[in-house]
Coordinates of N, CA and C and ligand atoms in Angstrom, one line a residue:
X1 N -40.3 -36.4 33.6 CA -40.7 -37.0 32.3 C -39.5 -37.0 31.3
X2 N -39.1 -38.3 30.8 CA -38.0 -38.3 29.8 C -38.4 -37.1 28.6
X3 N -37.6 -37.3 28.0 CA -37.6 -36.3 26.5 C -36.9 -37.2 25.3
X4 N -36.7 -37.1 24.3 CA -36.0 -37.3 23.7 C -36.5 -38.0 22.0
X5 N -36.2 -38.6 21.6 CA -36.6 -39.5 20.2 C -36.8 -40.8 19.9
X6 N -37.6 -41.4 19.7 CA -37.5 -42.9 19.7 C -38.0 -43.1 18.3
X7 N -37.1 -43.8 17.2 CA -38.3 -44.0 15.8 C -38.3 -45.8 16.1
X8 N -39.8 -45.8 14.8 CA -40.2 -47.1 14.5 C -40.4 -47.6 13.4
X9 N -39.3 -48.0 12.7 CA -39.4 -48.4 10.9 C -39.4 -49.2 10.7
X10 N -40.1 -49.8 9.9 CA -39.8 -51.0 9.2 C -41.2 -51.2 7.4
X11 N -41.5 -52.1 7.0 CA -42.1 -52.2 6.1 C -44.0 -52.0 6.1
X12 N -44.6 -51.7 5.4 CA -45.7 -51.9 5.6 C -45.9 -53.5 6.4
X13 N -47.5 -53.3 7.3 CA -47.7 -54.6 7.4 C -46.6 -55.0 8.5
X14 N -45.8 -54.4 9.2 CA -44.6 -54.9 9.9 C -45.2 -54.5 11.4
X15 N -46.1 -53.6 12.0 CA -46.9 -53.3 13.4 C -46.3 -52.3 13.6
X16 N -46.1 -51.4 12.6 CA -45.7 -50.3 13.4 C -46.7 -48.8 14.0
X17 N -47.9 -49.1 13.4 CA -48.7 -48.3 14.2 C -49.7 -49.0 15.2
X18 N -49.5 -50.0 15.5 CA -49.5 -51.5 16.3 C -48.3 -50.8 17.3
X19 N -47.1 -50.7 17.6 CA -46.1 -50.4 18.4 C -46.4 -49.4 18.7
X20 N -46.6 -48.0 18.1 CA -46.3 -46.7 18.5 C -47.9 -46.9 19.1
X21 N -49.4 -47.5 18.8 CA -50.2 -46.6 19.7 C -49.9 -47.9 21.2
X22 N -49.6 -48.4 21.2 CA -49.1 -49.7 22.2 C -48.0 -48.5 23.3
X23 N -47.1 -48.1 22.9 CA -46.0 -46.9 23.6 C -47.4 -45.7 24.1
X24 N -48.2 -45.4 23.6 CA -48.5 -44.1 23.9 C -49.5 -44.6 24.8
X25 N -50.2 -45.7 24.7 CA -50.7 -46.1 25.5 C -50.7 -46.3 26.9
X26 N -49.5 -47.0 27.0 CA -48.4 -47.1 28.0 C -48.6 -45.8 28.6
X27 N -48.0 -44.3 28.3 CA -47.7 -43.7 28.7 C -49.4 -42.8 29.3
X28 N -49.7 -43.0 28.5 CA -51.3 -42.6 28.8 C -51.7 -43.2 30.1
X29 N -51.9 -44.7 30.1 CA -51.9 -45.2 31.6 C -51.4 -44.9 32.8
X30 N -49.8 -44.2 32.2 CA -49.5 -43.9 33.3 C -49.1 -42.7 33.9
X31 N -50.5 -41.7 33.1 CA -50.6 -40.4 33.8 C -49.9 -39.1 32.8
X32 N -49.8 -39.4 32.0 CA -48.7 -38.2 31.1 C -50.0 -38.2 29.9
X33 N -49.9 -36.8 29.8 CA -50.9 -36.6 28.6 C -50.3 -36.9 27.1
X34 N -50.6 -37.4 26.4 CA -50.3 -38.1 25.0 C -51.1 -37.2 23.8
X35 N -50.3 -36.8 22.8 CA -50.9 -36.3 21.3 C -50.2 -36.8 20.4
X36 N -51.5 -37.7 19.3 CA -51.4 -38.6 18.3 C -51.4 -37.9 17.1
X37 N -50.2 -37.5 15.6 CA -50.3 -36.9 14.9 C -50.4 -37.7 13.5
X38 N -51.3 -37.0 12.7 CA -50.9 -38.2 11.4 C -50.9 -37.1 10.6
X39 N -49.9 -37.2 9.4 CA -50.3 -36.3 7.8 C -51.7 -36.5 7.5
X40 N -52.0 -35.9 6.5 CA -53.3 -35.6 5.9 C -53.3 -36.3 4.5
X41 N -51.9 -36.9 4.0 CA -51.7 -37.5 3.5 C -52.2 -39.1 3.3
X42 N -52.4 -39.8 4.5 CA -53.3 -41.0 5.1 C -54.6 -41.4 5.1
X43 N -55.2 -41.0 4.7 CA -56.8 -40.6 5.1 C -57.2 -42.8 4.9
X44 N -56.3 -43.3 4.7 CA -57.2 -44.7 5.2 C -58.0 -44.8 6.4
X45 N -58.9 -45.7 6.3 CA -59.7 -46.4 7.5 C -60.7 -44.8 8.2
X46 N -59.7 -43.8 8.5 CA -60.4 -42.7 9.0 C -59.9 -41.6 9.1
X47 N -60.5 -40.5 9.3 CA -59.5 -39.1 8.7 C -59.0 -38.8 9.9
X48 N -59.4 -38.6 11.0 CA -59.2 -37.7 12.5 C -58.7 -38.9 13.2
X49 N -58.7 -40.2 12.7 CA -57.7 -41.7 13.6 C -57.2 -42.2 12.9
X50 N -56.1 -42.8 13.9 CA -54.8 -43.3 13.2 C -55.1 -44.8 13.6
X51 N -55.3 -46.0 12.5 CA -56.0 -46.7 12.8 C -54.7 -48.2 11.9
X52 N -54.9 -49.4 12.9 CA -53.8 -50.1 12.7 C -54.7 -51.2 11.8
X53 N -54.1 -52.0 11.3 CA -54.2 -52.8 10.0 C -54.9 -54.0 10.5
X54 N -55.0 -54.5 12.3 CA -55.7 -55.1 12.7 C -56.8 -54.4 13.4
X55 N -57.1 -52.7 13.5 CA -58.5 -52.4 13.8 C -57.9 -51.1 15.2
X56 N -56.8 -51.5 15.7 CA -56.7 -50.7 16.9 C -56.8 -49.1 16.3
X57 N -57.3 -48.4 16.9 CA -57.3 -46.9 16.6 C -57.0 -45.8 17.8
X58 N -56.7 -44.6 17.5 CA -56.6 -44.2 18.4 C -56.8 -42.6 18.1
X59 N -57.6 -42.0 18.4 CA -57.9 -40.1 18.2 C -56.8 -39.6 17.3
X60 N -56.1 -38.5 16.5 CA -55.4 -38.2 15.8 C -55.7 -37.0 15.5
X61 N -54.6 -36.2 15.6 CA -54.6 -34.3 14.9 C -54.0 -34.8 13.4
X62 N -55.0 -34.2 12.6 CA -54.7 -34.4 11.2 C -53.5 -33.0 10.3
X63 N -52.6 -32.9 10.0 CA -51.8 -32.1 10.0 C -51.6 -32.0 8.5
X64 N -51.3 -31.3 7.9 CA -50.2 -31.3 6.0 C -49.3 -31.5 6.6
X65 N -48.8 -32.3 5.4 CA -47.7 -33.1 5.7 C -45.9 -32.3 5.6
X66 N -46.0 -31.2 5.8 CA -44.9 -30.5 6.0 C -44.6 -29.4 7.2
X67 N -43.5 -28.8 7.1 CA -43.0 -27.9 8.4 C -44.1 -27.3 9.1
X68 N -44.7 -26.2 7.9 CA -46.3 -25.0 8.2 C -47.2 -26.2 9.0
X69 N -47.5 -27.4 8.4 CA -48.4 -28.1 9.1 C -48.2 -28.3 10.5
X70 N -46.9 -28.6 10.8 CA -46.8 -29.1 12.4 C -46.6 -27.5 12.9
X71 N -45.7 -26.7 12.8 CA -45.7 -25.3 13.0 C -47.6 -25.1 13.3
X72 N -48.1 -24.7 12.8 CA -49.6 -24.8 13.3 C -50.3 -25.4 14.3
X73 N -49.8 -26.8 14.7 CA -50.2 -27.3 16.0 C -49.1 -27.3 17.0
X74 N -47.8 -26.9 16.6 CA -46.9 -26.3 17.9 C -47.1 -26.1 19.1
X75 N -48.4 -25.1 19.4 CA -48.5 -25.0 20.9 C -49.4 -26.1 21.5
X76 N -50.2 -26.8 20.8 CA -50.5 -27.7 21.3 C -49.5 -29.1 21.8
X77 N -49.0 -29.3 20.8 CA -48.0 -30.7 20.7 C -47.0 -30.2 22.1
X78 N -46.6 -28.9 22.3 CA -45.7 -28.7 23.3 C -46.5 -28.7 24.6
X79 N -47.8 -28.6 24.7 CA -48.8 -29.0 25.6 C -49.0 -30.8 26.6
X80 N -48.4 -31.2 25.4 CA -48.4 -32.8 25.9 C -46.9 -33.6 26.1
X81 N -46.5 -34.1 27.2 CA -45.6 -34.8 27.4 C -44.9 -35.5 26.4
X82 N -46.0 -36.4 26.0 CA -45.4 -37.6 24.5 C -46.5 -37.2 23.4
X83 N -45.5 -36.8 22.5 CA -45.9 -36.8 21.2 C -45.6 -38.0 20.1
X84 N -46.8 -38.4 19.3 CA -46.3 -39.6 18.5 C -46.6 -39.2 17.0
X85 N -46.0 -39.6 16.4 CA -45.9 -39.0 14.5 C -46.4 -40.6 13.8
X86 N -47.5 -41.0 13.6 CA -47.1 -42.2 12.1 C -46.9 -41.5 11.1
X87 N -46.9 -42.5 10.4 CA -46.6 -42.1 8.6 C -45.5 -40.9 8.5
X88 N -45.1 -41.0 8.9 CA -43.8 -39.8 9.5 C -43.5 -39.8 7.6
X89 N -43.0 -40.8 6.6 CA -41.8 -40.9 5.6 C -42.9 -39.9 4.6
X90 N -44.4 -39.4 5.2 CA -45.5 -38.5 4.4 C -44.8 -37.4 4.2
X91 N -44.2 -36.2 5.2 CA -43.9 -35.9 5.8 C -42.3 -35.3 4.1
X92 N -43.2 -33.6 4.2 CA -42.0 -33.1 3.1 C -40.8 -33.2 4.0
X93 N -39.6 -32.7 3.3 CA -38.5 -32.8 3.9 C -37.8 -31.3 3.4
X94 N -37.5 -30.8 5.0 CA -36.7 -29.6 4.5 C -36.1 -29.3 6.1
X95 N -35.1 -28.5 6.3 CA -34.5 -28.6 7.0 C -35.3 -27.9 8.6
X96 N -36.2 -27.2 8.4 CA -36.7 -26.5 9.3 C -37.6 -27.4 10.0
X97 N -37.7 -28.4 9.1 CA -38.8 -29.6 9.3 C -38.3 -30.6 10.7
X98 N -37.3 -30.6 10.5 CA -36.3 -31.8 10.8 C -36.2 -30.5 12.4
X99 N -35.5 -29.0 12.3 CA -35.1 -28.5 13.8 C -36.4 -28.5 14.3
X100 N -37.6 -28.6 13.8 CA -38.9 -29.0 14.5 C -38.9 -29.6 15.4
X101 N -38.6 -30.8 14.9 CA -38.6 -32.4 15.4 C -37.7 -32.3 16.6
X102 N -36.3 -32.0 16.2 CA -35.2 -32.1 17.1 C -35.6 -30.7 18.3
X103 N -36.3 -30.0 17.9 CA -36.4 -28.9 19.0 C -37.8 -29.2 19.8
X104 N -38.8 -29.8 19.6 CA -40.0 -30.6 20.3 C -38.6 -31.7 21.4
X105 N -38.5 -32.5 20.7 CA -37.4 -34.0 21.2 C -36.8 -33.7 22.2
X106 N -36.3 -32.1 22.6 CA -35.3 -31.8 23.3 C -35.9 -31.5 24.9
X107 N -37.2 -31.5 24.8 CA -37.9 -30.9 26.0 C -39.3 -32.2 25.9
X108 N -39.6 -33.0 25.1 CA -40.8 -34.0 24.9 C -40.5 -35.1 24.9
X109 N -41.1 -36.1 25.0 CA -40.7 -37.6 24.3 C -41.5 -37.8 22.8
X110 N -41.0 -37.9 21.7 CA -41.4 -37.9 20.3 C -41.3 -39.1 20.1
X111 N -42.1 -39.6 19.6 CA -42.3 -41.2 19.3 C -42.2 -41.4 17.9
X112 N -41.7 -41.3 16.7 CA -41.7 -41.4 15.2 C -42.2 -43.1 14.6
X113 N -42.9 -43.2 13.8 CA -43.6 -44.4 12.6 C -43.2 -44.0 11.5
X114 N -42.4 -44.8 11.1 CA -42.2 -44.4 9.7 C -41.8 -45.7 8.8
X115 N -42.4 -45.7 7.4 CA -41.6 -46.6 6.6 C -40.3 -46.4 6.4
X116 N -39.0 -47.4 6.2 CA -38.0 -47.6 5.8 C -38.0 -47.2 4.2
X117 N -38.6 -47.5 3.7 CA -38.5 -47.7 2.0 C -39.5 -47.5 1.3
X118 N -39.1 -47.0 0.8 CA -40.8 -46.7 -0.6 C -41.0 -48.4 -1.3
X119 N -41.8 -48.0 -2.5 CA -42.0 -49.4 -2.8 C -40.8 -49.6 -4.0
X120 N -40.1 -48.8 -4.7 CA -39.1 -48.7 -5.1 C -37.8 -49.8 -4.0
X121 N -38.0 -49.7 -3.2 CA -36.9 -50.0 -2.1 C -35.6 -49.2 -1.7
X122 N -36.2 -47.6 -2.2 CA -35.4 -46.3 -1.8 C -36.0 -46.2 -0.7
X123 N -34.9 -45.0 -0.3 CA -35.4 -44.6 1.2 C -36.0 -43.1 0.8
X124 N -37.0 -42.8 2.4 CA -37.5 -41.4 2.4 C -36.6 -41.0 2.8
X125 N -36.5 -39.2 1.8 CA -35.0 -38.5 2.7 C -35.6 -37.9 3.9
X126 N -37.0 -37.6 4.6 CA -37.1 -37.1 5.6 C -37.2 -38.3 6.9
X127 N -37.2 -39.7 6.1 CA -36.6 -40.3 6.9 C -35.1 -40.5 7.5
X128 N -34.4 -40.5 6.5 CA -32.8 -40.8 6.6 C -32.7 -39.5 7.3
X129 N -33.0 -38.5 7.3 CA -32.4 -37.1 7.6 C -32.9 -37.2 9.4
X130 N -34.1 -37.5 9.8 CA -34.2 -37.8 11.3 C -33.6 -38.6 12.0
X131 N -33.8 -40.2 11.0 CA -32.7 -41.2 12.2 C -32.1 -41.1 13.0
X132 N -30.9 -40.9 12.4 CA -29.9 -40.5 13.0 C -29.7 -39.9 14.3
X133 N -30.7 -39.2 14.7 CA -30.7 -38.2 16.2 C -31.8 -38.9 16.8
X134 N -32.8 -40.1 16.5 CA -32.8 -40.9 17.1 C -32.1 -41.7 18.2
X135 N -32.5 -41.7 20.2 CA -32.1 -42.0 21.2 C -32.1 -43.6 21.0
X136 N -33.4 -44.1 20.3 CA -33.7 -45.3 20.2 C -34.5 -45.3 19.0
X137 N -34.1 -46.4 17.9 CA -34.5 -47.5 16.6 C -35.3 -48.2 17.1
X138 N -36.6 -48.7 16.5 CA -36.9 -50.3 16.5 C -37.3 -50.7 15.5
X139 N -36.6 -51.3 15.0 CA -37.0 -52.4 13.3 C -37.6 -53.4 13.1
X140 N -38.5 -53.3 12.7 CA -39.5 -54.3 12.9 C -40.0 -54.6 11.4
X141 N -40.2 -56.3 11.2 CA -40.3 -56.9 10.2 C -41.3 -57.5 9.8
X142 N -42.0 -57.4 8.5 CA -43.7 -58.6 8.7 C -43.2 -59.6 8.2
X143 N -44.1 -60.8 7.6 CA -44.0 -62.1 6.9 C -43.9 -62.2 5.4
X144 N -43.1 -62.2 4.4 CA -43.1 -62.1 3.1 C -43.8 -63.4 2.8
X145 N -45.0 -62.6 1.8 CA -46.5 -63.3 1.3 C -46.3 -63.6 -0.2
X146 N -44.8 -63.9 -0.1 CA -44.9 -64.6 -2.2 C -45.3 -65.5 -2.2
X147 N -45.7 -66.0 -2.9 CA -46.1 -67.4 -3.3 C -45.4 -67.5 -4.7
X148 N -45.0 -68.6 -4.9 CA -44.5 -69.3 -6.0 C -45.0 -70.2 -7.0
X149 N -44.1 -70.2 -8.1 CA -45.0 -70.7 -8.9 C -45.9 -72.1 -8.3
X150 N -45.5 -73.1 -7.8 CA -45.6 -74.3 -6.8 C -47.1 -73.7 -5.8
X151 N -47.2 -72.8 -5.5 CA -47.8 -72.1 -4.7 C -47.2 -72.5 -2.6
X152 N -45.9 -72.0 -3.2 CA -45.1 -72.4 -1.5 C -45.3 -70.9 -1.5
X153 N -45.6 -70.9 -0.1 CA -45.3 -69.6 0.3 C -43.5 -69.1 1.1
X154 N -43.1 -67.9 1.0 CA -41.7 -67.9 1.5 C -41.8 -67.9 3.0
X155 N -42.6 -66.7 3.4 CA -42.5 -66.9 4.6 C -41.3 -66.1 5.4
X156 N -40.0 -65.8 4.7 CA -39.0 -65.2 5.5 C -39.8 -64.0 6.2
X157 N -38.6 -63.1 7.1 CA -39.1 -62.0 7.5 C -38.9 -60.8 6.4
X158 N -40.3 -59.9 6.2 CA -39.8 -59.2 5.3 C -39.5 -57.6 5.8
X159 N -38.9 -57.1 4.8 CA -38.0 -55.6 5.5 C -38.7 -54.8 4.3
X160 N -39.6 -54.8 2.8 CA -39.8 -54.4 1.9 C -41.3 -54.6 1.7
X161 N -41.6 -53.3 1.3 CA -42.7 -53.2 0.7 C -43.5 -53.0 -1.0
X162 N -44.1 -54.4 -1.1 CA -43.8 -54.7 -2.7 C -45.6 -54.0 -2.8
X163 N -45.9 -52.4 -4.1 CA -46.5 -52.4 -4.6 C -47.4 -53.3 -5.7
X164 N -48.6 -53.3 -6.0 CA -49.1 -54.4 -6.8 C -49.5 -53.7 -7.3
X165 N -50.0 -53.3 -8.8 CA -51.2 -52.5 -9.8 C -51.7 -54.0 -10.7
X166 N -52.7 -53.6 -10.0 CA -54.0 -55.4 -10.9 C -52.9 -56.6 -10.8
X167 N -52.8 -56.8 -9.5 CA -51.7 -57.9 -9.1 C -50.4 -58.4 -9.5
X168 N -49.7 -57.2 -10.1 CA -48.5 -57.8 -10.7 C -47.5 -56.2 -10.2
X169 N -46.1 -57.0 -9.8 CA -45.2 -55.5 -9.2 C -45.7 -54.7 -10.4
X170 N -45.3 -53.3 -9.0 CA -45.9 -51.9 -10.1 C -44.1 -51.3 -10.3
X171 N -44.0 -50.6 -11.3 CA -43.1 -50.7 -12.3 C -42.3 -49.4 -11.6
X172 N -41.2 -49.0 -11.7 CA -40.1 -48.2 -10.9 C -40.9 -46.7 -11.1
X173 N -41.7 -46.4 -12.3 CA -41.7 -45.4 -12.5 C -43.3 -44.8 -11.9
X174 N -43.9 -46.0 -11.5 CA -45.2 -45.5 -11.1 C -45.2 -44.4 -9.9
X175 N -46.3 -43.6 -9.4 CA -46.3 -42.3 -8.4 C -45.2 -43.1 -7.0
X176 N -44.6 -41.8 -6.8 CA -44.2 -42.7 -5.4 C -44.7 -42.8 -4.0
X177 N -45.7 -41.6 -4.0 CA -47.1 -41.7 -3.0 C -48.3 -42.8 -3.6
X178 N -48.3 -43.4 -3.0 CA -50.3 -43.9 -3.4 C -50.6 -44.6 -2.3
X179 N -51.4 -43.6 -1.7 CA -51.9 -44.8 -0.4 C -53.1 -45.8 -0.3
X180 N -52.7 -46.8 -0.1 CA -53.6 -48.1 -0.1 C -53.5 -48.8 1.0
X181 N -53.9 -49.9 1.0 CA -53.9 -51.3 1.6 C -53.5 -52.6 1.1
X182 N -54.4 -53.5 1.6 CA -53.9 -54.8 1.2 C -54.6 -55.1 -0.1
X183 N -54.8 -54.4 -0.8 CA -54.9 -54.4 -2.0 C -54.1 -54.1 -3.0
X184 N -53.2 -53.1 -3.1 CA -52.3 -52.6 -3.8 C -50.7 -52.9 -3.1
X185 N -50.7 -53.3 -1.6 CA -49.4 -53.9 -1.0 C -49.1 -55.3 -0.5
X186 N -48.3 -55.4 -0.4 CA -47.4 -56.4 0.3 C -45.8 -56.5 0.6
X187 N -46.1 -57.1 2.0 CA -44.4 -57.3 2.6 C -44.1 -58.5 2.1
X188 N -42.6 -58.0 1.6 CA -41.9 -59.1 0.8 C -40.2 -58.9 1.8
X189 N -39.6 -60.2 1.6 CA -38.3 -60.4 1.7 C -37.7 -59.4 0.6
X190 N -36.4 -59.4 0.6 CA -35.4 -58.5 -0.3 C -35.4 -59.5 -1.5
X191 N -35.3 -61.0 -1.8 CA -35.4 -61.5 -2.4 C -36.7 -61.5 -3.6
X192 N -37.6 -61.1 -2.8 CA -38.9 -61.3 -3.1 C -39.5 -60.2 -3.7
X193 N -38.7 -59.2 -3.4 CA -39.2 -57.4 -3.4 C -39.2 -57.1 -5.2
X194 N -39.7 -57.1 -6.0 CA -39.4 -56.6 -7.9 C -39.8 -55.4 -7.8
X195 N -39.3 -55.0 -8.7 CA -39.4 -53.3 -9.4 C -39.2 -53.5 -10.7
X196 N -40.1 -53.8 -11.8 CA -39.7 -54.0 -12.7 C -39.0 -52.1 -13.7
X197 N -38.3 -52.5 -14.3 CA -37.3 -50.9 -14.7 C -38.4 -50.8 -15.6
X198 N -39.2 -49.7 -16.3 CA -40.0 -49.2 -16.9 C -38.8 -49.5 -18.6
X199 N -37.5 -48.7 -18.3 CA -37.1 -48.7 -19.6 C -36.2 -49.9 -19.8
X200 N -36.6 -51.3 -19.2 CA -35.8 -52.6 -19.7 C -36.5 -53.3 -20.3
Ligands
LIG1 P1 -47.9 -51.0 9.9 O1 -48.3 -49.8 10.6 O2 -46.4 -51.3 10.0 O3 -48.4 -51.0 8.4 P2 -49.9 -52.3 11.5 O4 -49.5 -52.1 13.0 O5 -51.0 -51.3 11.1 O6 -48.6 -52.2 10.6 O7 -50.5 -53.7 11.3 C1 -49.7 -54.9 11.6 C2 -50.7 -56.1 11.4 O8 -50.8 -56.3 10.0 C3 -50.2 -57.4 12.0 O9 -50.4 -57.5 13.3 C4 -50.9 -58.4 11.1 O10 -52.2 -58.7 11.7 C5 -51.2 -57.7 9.8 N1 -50.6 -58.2 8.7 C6 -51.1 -58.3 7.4 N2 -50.2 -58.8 6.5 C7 -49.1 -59.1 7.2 C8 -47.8 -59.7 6.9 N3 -47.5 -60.0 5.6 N4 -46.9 -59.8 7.8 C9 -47.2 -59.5 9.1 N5 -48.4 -59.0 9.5 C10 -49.3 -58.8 8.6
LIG2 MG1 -49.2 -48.0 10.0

């Protein structure tokens, strides 16, 4: 059985818990025992499943979203072949967190979901900080849903995830956690992506 790291980033709305339970699937079928992890920080659609934006779901160990939390399911997660993480960017960042990861990875196959970018269009540092020891990336993009004043839609591929509060961008300074749906989100182009500065 391989070992190693594979992440999956890209914007909300881009398939990426669509890809990762699609990979674990795969491996499931083909005989390797699989454990599906999500923060506690997620609780959409359902608390104990990790559940994709068109409906696919799949069982889930619900974890806090730092070191202590996964440290706690340790002997299990080392129990199963492939391990898969969504919402990974939930996920505190501290360095113990991170030789977790890299010391599961080294003897597992670790499957990582994570957003690229907050709705700011910063990065998570517990993202940036795993990359990198990443075996294999997949970047994966949704459809940017602006519409214009004309009411054209753009359509490009989007890489950005544009917050809404009562349908208008939500402003640099709003929480940087809030988890929602297609209510309060949308994938936008870079073009398309606003932040309006709270103090301009
Ligand atoms: P993620 O985990 O990246 O948020 P999911 O895998 O849960 O994404 O869901 C991806 C699905 O979201 C797509 O298959 C599509 O049906 C739906 N979707 C909704 N809005 C968009 C969009 N703007 N661009 C692409 N897909 C979208
Ligand atoms: Mg997802």
């Amino acid at each position: 059985m391989a070992s190693g790291l594979r992440m999956i980033v890209g914007p909300m709305f881009s398939g990426k818990t669509t890809e990762l339970l699609r990979v674990l699937r795969k491996y499931a079928i083909a005989g390797y025992s699989v454990v599906l992890v999500k923060p506690s920080t997620d609780a959409r659609y359902a608390v104990n499943k990790v559940v994709s934006h068109d409906g696919l779901e799949m069982d889930a160990l619900v974890v806090e979203p730092r070191f202590t939390g996964l440290a706690k399911v340790s002997k299990l997660l080392y129990e199963h072949n492939v391990v898969g993480i969504d919402e990974f960017q939930f996920f505190e960042y501290t360095p113990d967190l991170i030789k977790f990861i890299l010391d599961l990875s080294n003897e597992r196959l670790v499957i990582i979901a994570a957003l690229n970018l907050d709705f700011r269009g910063e990065p998570w540092e517990v993202v940036k900080e795993i990359l990198p020891y990443a075996e294999d990336v997949k970047v994966l993009r949704a459809v940017c849903t602006y519409i214009d004043e004309q009411r054209r839609k753009c359509g490009r591929p989007a890489s950005r995830t544009q917050r809404l509060l009562d349908g208008r961008p939500a402003p640099y300074g709003s929480p940087r956690v809030m988890v929602g749906g297609r209510e309060s989100y949308e994938a936008r182009c870079r073009k398309h992506h606003i932040v309006p500065r709270d103090w301009e």
